[in-house]
Tab-separated table of C-alpha atoms in Angstrom:
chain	number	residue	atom	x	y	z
A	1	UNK	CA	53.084	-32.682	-65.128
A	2	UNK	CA	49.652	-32.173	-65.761
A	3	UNK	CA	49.159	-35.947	-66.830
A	4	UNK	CA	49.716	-36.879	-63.046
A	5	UNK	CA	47.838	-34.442	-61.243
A	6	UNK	CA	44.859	-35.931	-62.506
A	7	UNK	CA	41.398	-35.538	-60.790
A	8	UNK	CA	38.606	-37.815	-59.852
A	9	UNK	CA	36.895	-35.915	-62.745
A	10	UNK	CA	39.253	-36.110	-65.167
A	11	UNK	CA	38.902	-40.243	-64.534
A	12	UNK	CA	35.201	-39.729	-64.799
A	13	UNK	CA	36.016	-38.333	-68.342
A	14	UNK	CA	37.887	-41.066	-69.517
A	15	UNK	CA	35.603	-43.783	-68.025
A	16	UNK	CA	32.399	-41.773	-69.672
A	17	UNK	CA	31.053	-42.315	-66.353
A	18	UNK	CA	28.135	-39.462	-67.415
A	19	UNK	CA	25.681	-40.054	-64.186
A	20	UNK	CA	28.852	-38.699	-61.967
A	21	UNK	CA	29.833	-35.936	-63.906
A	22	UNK	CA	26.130	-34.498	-64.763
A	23	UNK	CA	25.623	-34.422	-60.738
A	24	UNK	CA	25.182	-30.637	-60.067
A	25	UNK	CA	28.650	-30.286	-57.900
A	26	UNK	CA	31.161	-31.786	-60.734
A	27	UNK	CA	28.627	-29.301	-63.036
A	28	UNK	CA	29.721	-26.436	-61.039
A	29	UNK	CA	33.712	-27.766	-60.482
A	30	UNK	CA	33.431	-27.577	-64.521
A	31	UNK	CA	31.854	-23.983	-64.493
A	32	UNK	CA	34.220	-22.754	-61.954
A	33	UNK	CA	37.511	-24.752	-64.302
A	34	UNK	CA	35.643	-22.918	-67.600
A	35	UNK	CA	36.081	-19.740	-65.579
A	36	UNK	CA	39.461	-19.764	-65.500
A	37	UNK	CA	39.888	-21.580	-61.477
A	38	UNK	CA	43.068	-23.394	-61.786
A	39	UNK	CA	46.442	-23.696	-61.568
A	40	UNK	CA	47.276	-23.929	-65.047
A	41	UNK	CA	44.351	-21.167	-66.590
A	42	UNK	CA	47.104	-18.331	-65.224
A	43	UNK	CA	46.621	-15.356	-62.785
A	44	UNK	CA	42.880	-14.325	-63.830
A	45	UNK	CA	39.990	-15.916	-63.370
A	46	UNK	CA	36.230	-14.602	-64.541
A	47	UNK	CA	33.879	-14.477	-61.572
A	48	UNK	CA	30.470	-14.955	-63.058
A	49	UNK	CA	29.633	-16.438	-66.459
A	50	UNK	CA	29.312	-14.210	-69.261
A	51	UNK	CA	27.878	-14.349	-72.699
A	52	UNK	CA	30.100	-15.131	-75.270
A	53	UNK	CA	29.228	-11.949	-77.146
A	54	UNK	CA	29.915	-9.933	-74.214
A	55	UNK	CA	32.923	-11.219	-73.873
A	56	UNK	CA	33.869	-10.433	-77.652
A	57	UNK	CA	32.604	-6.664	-76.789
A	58	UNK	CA	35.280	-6.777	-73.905
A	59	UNK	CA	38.066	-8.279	-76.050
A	60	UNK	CA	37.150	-5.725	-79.081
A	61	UNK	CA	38.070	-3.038	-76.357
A	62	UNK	CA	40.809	-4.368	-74.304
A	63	UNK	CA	43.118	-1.798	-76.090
A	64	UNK	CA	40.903	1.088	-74.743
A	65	UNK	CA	40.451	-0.659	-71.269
A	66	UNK	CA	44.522	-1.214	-71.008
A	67	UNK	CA	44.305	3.177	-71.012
A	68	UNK	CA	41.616	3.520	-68.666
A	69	UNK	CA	39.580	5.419	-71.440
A	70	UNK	CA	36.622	2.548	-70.369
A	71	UNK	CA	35.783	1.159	-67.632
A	72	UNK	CA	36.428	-2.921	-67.228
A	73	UNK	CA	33.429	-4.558	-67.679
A	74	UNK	CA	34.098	-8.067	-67.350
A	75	UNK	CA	33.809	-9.263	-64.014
A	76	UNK	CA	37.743	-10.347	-63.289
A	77	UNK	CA	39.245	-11.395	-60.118
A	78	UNK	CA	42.908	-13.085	-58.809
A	79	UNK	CA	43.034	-16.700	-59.417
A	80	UNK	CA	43.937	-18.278	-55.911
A	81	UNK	CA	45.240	-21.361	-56.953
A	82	UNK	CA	48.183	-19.732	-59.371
A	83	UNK	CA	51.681	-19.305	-57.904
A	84	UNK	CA	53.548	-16.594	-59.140
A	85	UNK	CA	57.316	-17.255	-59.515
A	86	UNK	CA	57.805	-16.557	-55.660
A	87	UNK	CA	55.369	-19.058	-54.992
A	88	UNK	CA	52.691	-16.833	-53.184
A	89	UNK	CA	49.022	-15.985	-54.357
A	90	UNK	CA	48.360	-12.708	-56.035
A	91	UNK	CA	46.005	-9.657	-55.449
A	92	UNK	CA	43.952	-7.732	-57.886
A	93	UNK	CA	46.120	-4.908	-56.132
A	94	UNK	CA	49.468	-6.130	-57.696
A	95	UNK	CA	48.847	-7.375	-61.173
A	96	UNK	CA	49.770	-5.343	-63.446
A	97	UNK	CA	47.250	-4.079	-66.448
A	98	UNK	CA	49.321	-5.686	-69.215
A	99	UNK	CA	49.484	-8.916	-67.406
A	100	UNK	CA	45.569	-8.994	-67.152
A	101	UNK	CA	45.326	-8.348	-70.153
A	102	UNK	CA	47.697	-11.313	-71.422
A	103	UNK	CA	46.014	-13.753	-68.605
A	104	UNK	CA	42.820	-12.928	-70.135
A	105	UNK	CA	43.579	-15.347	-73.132
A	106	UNK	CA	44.984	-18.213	-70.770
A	107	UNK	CA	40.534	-18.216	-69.738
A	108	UNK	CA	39.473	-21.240	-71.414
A	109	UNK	CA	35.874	-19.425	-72.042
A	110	UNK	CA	37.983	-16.652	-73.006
A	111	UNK	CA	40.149	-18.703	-75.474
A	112	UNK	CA	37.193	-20.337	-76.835
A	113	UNK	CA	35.446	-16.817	-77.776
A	114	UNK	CA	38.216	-15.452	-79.524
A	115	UNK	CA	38.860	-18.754	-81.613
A	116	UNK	CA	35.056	-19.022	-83.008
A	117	UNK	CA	35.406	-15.264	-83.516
A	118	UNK	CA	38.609	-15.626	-85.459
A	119	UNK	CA	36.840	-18.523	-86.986
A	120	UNK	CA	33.487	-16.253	-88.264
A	121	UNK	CA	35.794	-13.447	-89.547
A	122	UNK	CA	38.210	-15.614	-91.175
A	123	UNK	CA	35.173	-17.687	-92.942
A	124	UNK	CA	33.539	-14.046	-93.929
A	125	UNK	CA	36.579	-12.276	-95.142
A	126	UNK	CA	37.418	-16.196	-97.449
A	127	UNK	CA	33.650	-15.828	-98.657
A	128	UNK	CA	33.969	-12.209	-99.639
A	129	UNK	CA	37.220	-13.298	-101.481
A	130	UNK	CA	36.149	-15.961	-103.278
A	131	UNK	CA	32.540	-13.395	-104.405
A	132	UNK	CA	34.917	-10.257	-105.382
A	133	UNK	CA	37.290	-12.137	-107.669
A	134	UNK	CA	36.777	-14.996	-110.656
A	135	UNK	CA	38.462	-18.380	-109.846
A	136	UNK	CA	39.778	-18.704	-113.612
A	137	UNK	CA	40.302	-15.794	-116.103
């Protein structure tokens, strides 16, 4: 479905029309859609832009943030364009902590953070492999 609910930017993508989509207002539609603001990035949505390393601090410490032990630090909000199942908007007021924390990874800025972090360890731990033991012998 989300083949035919294509935007005037996604057409802009696929014509590499680049004047039109570096004007500063699709710049910002892409900022606010890298955030997490639409109807298929889930019930959160970030509401500034964070550094990626910041972000990896967060994700490092959801498990401590899910007790209430720390204090959230990443600045989350209620995505108003995702329906719940009963078809109305959600509050910060009725999500449950669990559910934020699984909507977290539907951010595409989120996603993206914990891939090239999965990425770096994944790339250190095969390096510190292949140094500890002998190929042959």
């Amino acid at each position: 479905d989300r083949e035919q609910d294509g935007s005037i930017l996604d057409a802009a993508m696929q014509l590499q029309c680049k004047e039109f989509i570096a004007h500063a207002y699709c710049q910002s539609v892409i900022d606010e859609l890298w955030c997490g603001r639409s109807k298929w990035c889930g019930r959160i949505m970030l509401r500034s832009r964070p550094t990626a390393l910041w972000i990896f601090a967060q994700l490092c410490l959801l498990p401590l943030l899910s007790m209430d032990v720390v204090p959230p630090l990443l600045d989350l909000e209620a995505n108003p364009l995702y329906e719940s199942d009963g078809g109305a908007s959600d509050t910060n007021a009725n999500i449950p902590k669990w559910q934020v924390a699984l909507a977290l990874f539907q951010v595409p800025l989120i996603k993206r953070v914990v891939m090239l972090a999965s990425h770096i360890c994944f790339t250190i731990c095969f390096v510190l492999l292949v140094i500890s033991k002998p190929l042959c012998g």
